[in-house]
JSON list of C-alpha atoms in Angstrom, two decimals:
[
{"chain": "A", "resi": 250, "resn": "ALA", "atom": "CA", "xyz": [89.30, 107.24, 81.54]},
{"chain": "A", "resi": 251, "resn": "LEU", "atom": "CA", "xyz": [88.01, 107.79, 85.06]},
{"chain": "A", "resi": 252, "resn": "TYR", "atom": "CA", "xyz": [84.68, 106.17, 84.20]},
{"chain": "A", "resi": 253, "resn": "TRP", "atom": "CA", "xyz": [86.36, 103.10, 82.75]},
{"chain": "A", "resi": 254, "resn": "PHE", "atom": "CA", "xyz": [88.68, 102.76, 85.76]},
{"chain": "A", "resi": 255, "resn": "SER", "atom": "CA", "xyz": [85.71, 103.26, 88.09]},
{"chain": "A", "resi": 256, "resn": "ALA", "atom": "CA", "xyz": [83.72, 100.55, 86.32]},
{"chain": "A", "resi": 257, "resn": "ALA", "atom": "CA", "xyz": [86.68, 98.17, 86.55]},
{"chain": "A", "resi": 258, "resn": "VAL", "atom": "CA", "xyz": [86.94, 98.69, 90.31]},
{"chain": "A", "resi": 259, "resn": "PHE", "atom": "CA", "xyz": [83.55, 97.00, 90.72]},
{"chain": "A", "resi": 260, "resn": "PHE", "atom": "CA", "xyz": [85.06, 93.64, 89.76]},
{"chain": "A", "resi": 261, "resn": "TYR", "atom": "CA", "xyz": [88.06, 93.82, 92.10]},
{"chain": "A", "resi": 262, "resn": "PRO", "atom": "CA", "xyz": [86.34, 92.70, 95.35]},
{"chain": "A", "resi": 263, "resn": "ALA", "atom": "CA", "xyz": [84.58, 89.89, 93.50]},
{"chain": "A", "resi": 264, "resn": "ILE", "atom": "CA", "xyz": [87.82, 88.78, 91.84]},
{"chain": "A", "resi": 265, "resn": "THR", "atom": "CA", "xyz": [89.75, 88.68, 95.10]},
{"chain": "A", "resi": 266, "resn": "SER", "atom": "CA", "xyz": [86.97, 86.78, 96.89]},
{"chain": "A", "resi": 267, "resn": "LEU", "atom": "CA", "xyz": [86.50, 84.29, 94.07]},
{"chain": "A", "resi": 268, "resn": "GLY", "atom": "CA", "xyz": [90.26, 83.90, 93.71]},
{"chain": "A", "resi": 269, "resn": "GLN", "atom": "CA", "xyz": [90.57, 83.06, 97.41]},
{"chain": "A", "resi": 270, "resn": "VAL", "atom": "CA", "xyz": [87.83, 80.45, 97.09]},
{"chain": "A", "resi": 271, "resn": "ILE", "atom": "CA", "xyz": [89.61, 78.88, 94.11]},
{"chain": "A", "resi": 272, "resn": "LEU", "atom": "CA", "xyz": [92.93, 78.88, 95.96]},
{"chain": "A", "resi": 273, "resn": "SER", "atom": "CA", "xyz": [91.32, 77.33, 99.05]},
{"chain": "A", "resi": 274, "resn": "ILE", "atom": "CA", "xyz": [90.08, 74.35, 97.02]},
{"chain": "A", "resi": 275, "resn": "GLY", "atom": "CA", "xyz": [93.60, 73.74, 95.73]},
{"chain": "A", "resi": 276, "resn": "LYS", "atom": "CA", "xyz": [93.32, 75.15, 92.22]},
{"chain": "A", "resi": 277, "resn": "SER", "atom": "CA", "xyz": [96.30, 77.50, 92.30]},
{"chain": "A", "resi": 278, "resn": "LYS", "atom": "CA", "xyz": [97.45, 76.28, 88.89]},
{"chain": "A", "resi": 279, "resn": "GLU", "atom": "CA", "xyz": [94.15, 77.45, 87.35]},
{"chain": "A", "resi": 280, "resn": "VAL", "atom": "CA", "xyz": [94.46, 80.85, 89.04]},
{"chain": "A", "resi": 281, "resn": "PHE", "atom": "CA", "xyz": [97.99, 81.25, 87.68]},
{"chain": "A", "resi": 282, "resn": "GLN", "atom": "CA", "xyz": [97.02, 80.21, 84.16]},
{"chain": "A", "resi": 283, "resn": "THR", "atom": "CA", "xyz": [93.93, 82.41, 84.10]},
{"chain": "A", "resi": 284, "resn": "THR", "atom": "CA", "xyz": [95.84, 85.40, 85.43]},
{"chain": "A", "resi": 285, "resn": "LEU", "atom": "CA", "xyz": [98.61, 84.89, 82.87]},
{"chain": "A", "resi": 286, "resn": "ILE", "atom": "CA", "xyz": [96.16, 84.59, 79.96]},
{"chain": "A", "resi": 287, "resn": "THR", "atom": "CA", "xyz": [94.12, 87.63, 81.01]},
{"chain": "A", "resi": 288, "resn": "THR", "atom": "CA", "xyz": [97.26, 89.67, 81.56]},
{"chain": "A", "resi": 289, "resn": "ILE", "atom": "CA", "xyz": [98.51, 88.90, 78.05]},
{"chain": "A", "resi": 290, "resn": "LEU", "atom": "CA", "xyz": [95.02, 89.61, 76.70]},
{"chain": "A", "resi": 291, "resn": "GLY", "atom": "CA", "xyz": [94.97, 92.90, 78.58]},
{"chain": "A", "resi": 292, "resn": "TRP", "atom": "CA", "xyz": [98.37, 93.99, 77.33]},
{"chain": "A", "resi": 293, "resn": "THR", "atom": "CA", "xyz": [97.39, 93.16, 73.78]},
{"chain": "A", "resi": 294, "resn": "ALA", "atom": "CA", "xyz": [94.07, 94.97, 74.11]},
{"chain": "A", "resi": 295, "resn": "ALA", "atom": "CA", "xyz": [95.81, 97.94, 75.72]},
{"chain": "A", "resi": 296, "resn": "TYR", "atom": "CA", "xyz": [98.22, 98.24, 72.81]},
{"chain": "A", "resi": 297, "resn": "PHE", "atom": "CA", "xyz": [95.40, 98.41, 70.26]},
{"chain": "A", "resi": 298, "resn": "LEU", "atom": "CA", "xyz": [93.09, 100.52, 72.42]},
{"chain": "A", "resi": 299, "resn": "ILE", "atom": "CA", "xyz": [95.85, 103.07, 73.11]},
{"chain": "A", "resi": 300, "resn": "GLN", "atom": "CA", "xyz": [96.33, 103.45, 69.37]},
{"chain": "A", "resi": 301, "resn": "LYS", "atom": "CA", "xyz": [92.63, 104.21, 68.97]},
{"chain": "A", "resi": 302, "resn": "PHE", "atom": "CA", "xyz": [91.67, 106.04, 72.21]},
{"chain": "A", "resi": 303, "resn": "GLY", "atom": "CA", "xyz": [94.93, 107.23, 73.78]},
{"chain": "A", "resi": 304, "resn": "PHE", "atom": "CA", "xyz": [95.20, 107.07, 77.58]},
{"chain": "A", "resi": 305, "resn": "THR", "atom": "CA", "xyz": [91.53, 106.08, 77.83]},
{"chain": "A", "resi": 306, "resn": "GLY", "atom": "CA", "xyz": [92.48, 102.85, 76.04]},
{"chain": "A", "resi": 307, "resn": "ILE", "atom": "CA", "xyz": [94.48, 101.77, 79.09]},
{"chain": "A", "resi": 308, "resn": "ALA", "atom": "CA", "xyz": [91.41, 102.20, 81.27]},
{"chain": "A", "resi": 309, "resn": "MET", "atom": "CA", "xyz": [89.30, 100.26, 78.77]},
{"chain": "A", "resi": 310, "resn": "ALA", "atom": "CA", "xyz": [91.83, 97.42, 78.77]},
{"chain": "A", "resi": 311, "resn": "ASN", "atom": "CA", "xyz": [91.83, 97.46, 82.58]},
{"chain": "A", "resi": 312, "resn": "LEU", "atom": "CA", "xyz": [88.07, 96.90, 82.56]},
{"chain": "A", "resi": 313, "resn": "LEU", "atom": "CA", "xyz": [88.46, 94.07, 80.04]},
{"chain": "A", "resi": 314, "resn": "ILE", "atom": "CA", "xyz": [91.08, 92.36, 82.23]},
{"chain": "A", "resi": 315, "resn": "TYR", "atom": "CA", "xyz": [88.94, 92.56, 85.37]},
{"chain": "A", "resi": 316, "resn": "PHE", "atom": "CA", "xyz": [85.84, 91.35, 83.56]},
{"chain": "A", "resi": 317, "resn": "ALA", "atom": "CA", "xyz": [87.76, 88.47, 81.95]},
{"chain": "A", "resi": 318, "resn": "LEU", "atom": "CA", "xyz": [89.18, 87.43, 85.33]},
{"chain": "A", "resi": 319, "resn": "TYR", "atom": "CA", "xyz": [85.72, 87.57, 86.91]},
{"chain": "A", "resi": 320, "resn": "ALA", "atom": "CA", "xyz": [84.17, 85.46, 84.14]},
{"chain": "A", "resi": 321, "resn": "SER", "atom": "CA", "xyz": [87.12, 83.01, 84.21]},
{"chain": "A", "resi": 322, "resn": "TYR", "atom": "CA", "xyz": [86.93, 82.56, 87.97]},
{"chain": "A", "resi": 323, "resn": "LEU", "atom": "CA", "xyz": [83.19, 81.91, 87.77]},
{"chain": "A", "resi": 324, "resn": "TYR", "atom": "CA", "xyz": [83.88, 79.32, 85.08]},
{"chain": "A", "resi": 325, "resn": "ILE", "atom": "CA", "xyz": [86.57, 77.62, 87.20]},
{"chain": "A", "resi": 326, "resn": "LEU", "atom": "CA", "xyz": [84.22, 77.47, 90.18]},
{"chain": "A", "resi": 327, "resn": "LYS", "atom": "CA", "xyz": [81.37, 76.10, 88.09]},
{"chain": "A", "resi": 328, "resn": "ARG", "atom": "CA", "xyz": [83.66, 73.46, 86.62]},
{"chain": "A", "resi": 329, "resn": "SER", "atom": "CA", "xyz": [84.72, 72.56, 90.17]},
{"chain": "A", "resi": 330, "resn": "GLY", "atom": "CA", "xyz": [81.13, 71.88, 91.22]},
{"chain": "A", "resi": 331, "resn": "PHE", "atom": "CA", "xyz": [80.22, 75.16, 92.92]},
{"chain": "A", "resi": 332, "resn": "GLU", "atom": "CA", "xyz": [76.83, 76.78, 92.43]},
{"chain": "A", "resi": 333, "resn": "VAL", "atom": "CA", "xyz": [77.87, 79.84, 90.42]},
{"chain": "A", "resi": 334, "resn": "SER", "atom": "CA", "xyz": [74.40, 81.38, 90.43]},
{"chain": "A", "resi": 335, "resn": "GLN", "atom": "CA", "xyz": [74.90, 82.28, 94.10]},
{"chain": "A", "resi": 336, "resn": "PHE", "atom": "CA", "xyz": [78.01, 84.31, 93.27]},
{"chain": "A", "resi": 337, "resn": "ILE", "atom": "CA", "xyz": [76.16, 86.03, 90.45]},
{"chain": "A", "resi": 338, "resn": "LEU", "atom": "CA", "xyz": [73.18, 86.84, 92.69]},
{"chain": "A", "resi": 339, "resn": "ILE", "atom": "CA", "xyz": [75.53, 88.41, 95.21]},
{"chain": "A", "resi": 340, "resn": "THR", "atom": "CA", "xyz": [77.45, 90.53, 92.70]},
{"chain": "A", "resi": 341, "resn": "VAL", "atom": "CA", "xyz": [74.84, 91.60, 90.13]},
{"chain": "A", "resi": 342, "resn": "PRO", "atom": "CA", "xyz": [72.98, 94.05, 92.42]},
{"chain": "A", "resi": 343, "resn": "LYS", "atom": "CA", "xyz": [76.30, 95.66, 93.35]},
{"chain": "A", "resi": 344, "resn": "PHE", "atom": "CA", "xyz": [77.14, 95.97, 89.67]},
{"chain": "A", "resi": 345, "resn": "PHE", "atom": "CA", "xyz": [73.93, 97.93, 89.12]},
{"chain": "A", "resi": 346, "resn": "VAL", "atom": "CA", "xyz": [74.69, 100.10, 92.15]},
{"chain": "A", "resi": 347, "resn": "ALA", "atom": "CA", "xyz": [78.14, 100.84, 90.70]},
{"chain": "A", "resi": 348, "resn": "LEU", "atom": "CA", "xyz": [76.67, 101.53, 87.27]},
{"chain": "A", "resi": 349, "resn": "ALA", "atom": "CA", "xyz": [74.00, 103.86, 88.66]},
{"chain": "A", "resi": 350, "resn": "THR", "atom": "CA", "xyz": [76.60, 105.70, 90.75]},
{"chain": "A", "resi": 351, "resn": "ILE", "atom": "CA", "xyz": [78.94, 106.10, 87.76]},
{"chain": "A", "resi": 352, "resn": "LEU", "atom": "CA", "xyz": [76.12, 107.43, 85.61]},
{"chain": "A", "resi": 353, "resn": "PHE", "atom": "CA", "xyz": [75.14, 109.83, 88.39]},
{"chain": "A", "resi": 354, "resn": "CYS", "atom": "CA", "xyz": [78.76, 111.07, 88.58]},
{"chain": "A", "resi": 355, "resn": "PHE", "atom": "CA", "xyz": [78.74, 111.61, 84.83]},
{"chain": "A", "resi": 356, "resn": "VAL", "atom": "CA", "xyz": [75.56, 113.71, 85.09]},
{"chain": "A", "resi": 357, "resn": "LEU", "atom": "CA", "xyz": [76.97, 115.71, 88.02]},
{"chain": "A", "resi": 358, "resn": "ASN", "atom": "CA", "xyz": [80.18, 116.44, 86.13]},
{"chain": "A", "resi": 359, "resn": "ASN", "atom": "CA", "xyz": [78.13, 117.85, 83.28]},
{"chain": "A", "resi": 360, "resn": "ILE", "atom": "CA", "xyz": [75.97, 119.98, 85.59]},
{"chain": "A", "resi": 361, "resn": "PHE", "atom": "CA", "xyz": [78.47, 121.38, 88.09]},
{"chain": "A", "resi": 362, "resn": "PRO", "atom": "CA", "xyz": [81.61, 123.32, 87.18]},
{"chain": "A", "resi": 363, "resn": "GLN", "atom": "CA", "xyz": [85.04, 122.23, 88.35]},
{"chain": "A", "resi": 364, "resn": "GLY", "atom": "CA", "xyz": [86.37, 123.45, 91.68]},
{"chain": "A", "resi": 365, "resn": "LEU", "atom": "CA", "xyz": [87.02, 122.33, 95.25]},
{"chain": "A", "resi": 366, "resn": "LEU", "atom": "CA", "xyz": [83.60, 123.37, 96.59]},
{"chain": "A", "resi": 367, "resn": "PHE", "atom": "CA", "xyz": [81.79, 121.60, 93.77]},
{"chain": "A", "resi": 368, "resn": "LEU", "atom": "CA", "xyz": [84.00, 118.55, 94.23]},
{"chain": "A", "resi": 369, "resn": "VAL", "atom": "CA", "xyz": [82.89, 118.31, 97.87]},
{"chain": "A", "resi": 370, "resn": "ILE", "atom": "CA", "xyz": [79.25, 118.76, 96.83]},
{"chain": "A", "resi": 371, "resn": "LYS", "atom": "CA", "xyz": [79.60, 116.08, 94.14]},
{"chain": "A", "resi": 372, "resn": "LEU", "atom": "CA", "xyz": [81.23, 113.68, 96.61]},
{"chain": "A", "resi": 373, "resn": "LEU", "atom": "CA", "xyz": [78.45, 114.15, 99.16]},
{"chain": "A", "resi": 374, "resn": "LEU", "atom": "CA", "xyz": [75.72, 113.76, 96.54]},
{"chain": "A", "resi": 375, "resn": "THR", "atom": "CA", "xyz": [77.40, 110.70, 95.04]},
{"chain": "A", "resi": 376, "resn": "ALA", "atom": "CA", "xyz": [77.83, 109.06, 98.45]},
{"chain": "A", "resi": 377, "resn": "THR", "atom": "CA", "xyz": [74.15, 109.68, 99.19]},
{"chain": "A", "resi": 378, "resn": "VAL", "atom": "CA", "xyz": [73.07, 108.19, 95.86]},
{"chain": "A", "resi": 379, "resn": "TYR", "atom": "CA", "xyz": [75.40, 105.21, 96.37]},
{"chain": "A", "resi": 380, "resn": "LEU", "atom": "CA", "xyz": [73.97, 104.49, 99.82]},
{"chain": "A", "resi": 381, "resn": "PHE", "atom": "CA", "xyz": [70.42, 104.92, 98.52]},
{"chain": "A", "resi": 382, "resn": "PHE", "atom": "CA", "xyz": [70.95, 102.43, 95.69]},
{"chain": "A", "resi": 383, "resn": "MET", "atom": "CA", "xyz": [72.78, 100.01, 98.00]},
{"chain": "A", "resi": 384, "resn": "TYR", "atom": "CA", "xyz": [69.80, 100.14, 100.35]},
{"chain": "A", "resi": 385, "resn": "LEU", "atom": "CA", "xyz": [67.42, 99.67, 97.44]},
{"chain": "A", "resi": 386, "resn": "LEU", "atom": "CA", "xyz": [69.24, 96.85, 95.63]},
{"chain": "A", "resi": 387, "resn": "ALA", "atom": "CA", "xyz": [71.46, 95.26, 98.29]},
{"chain": "A", "resi": 388, "resn": "LYS", "atom": "CA", "xyz": [69.71, 96.02, 101.57]},
{"chain": "A", "resi": 389, "resn": "LYS", "atom": "CA", "xyz": [71.60, 93.43, 103.64]},
{"chain": "A", "resi": 390, "resn": "ASP", "atom": "CA", "xyz": [74.96, 94.85, 102.58]},
{"chain": "A", "resi": 391, "resn": "ALA", "atom": "CA", "xyz": [73.77, 98.43, 103.12]},
{"chain": "A", "resi": 392, "resn": "VAL", "atom": "CA", "xyz": [72.62, 97.62, 106.66]},
{"chain": "A", "resi": 393, "resn": "GLU", "atom": "CA", "xyz": [76.02, 96.01, 107.31]},
{"chain": "A", "resi": 394, "resn": "LEU", "atom": "CA", "xyz": [77.78, 99.16, 106.00]},
{"chain": "A", "resi": 395, "resn": "PHE", "atom": "CA", "xyz": [75.68, 101.34, 108.30]},
{"chain": "A", "resi": 396, "resn": "ASN", "atom": "CA", "xyz": [76.42, 99.09, 111.30]},
{"chain": "A", "resi": 397, "resn": "ILE", "atom": "CA", "xyz": [80.15, 99.19, 110.61]},
{"chain": "A", "resi": 398, "resn": "ALA", "atom": "CA", "xyz": [80.08, 102.99, 110.27]},
{"chain": "A", "resi": 399, "resn": "LYS", "atom": "CA", "xyz": [78.04, 103.30, 113.45]},
{"chain": "A", "resi": 400, "resn": "SER", "atom": "CA", "xyz": [80.44, 101.06, 115.41]},
{"chain": "A", "resi": 401, "resn": "LEU", "atom": "CA", "xyz": [83.42, 103.11, 114.20]},
{"chain": "A", "resi": 402, "resn": "ILE", "atom": "CA", "xyz": [81.77, 106.36, 115.26]},
{"chain": "A", "resi": 403, "resn": "VAL", "atom": "CA", "xyz": [80.76, 104.99, 118.65]},
{"chain": "A", "resi": 404, "resn": "LYS", "atom": "CA", "xyz": [84.28, 103.64, 119.33]},
{"chain": "A", "resi": 405, "resn": "LYS", "atom": "CA", "xyz": [85.86, 107.01, 118.52]},
{"chain": "A", "resi": 406, "resn": "HIS", "atom": "CA", "xyz": [83.60, 108.82, 121.00]},
{"chain": "A", "resi": 407, "resn": "GLU", "atom": "CA", "xyz": [84.17, 106.37, 123.87]}
]
């Protein structure tokens, strides 16, 4: 279930940003309708997925809801005259970073035993891999993350 919830989290920043854009152009009715439809779809999917996969089915339905909202918001923006390819170009590299990080976590969980020490080691390794892939696939965003972290560290020491 953790992997499904983790994968769903990727879509959340994109959904909130795209939703704000749609609201700012005066399409609140479309946001409401889309959210209502995807919520009903998610509840229905959750019911059937729980029957088949148990608790993991909820996480799978969560991913379906987020993906459906993302796709719906892109459709609304395209229909409103926005260049959707720009949104896709911004989010696709981050999707691959999230996917690579999730797969790395899966491998680490199969290699290392459970325990607090190994949890800390896994967190440090995962953060390193995440930053590496961000730098590789989304260099501009990675540099911005480093600058924000650096400014926070400098402010704390002043």
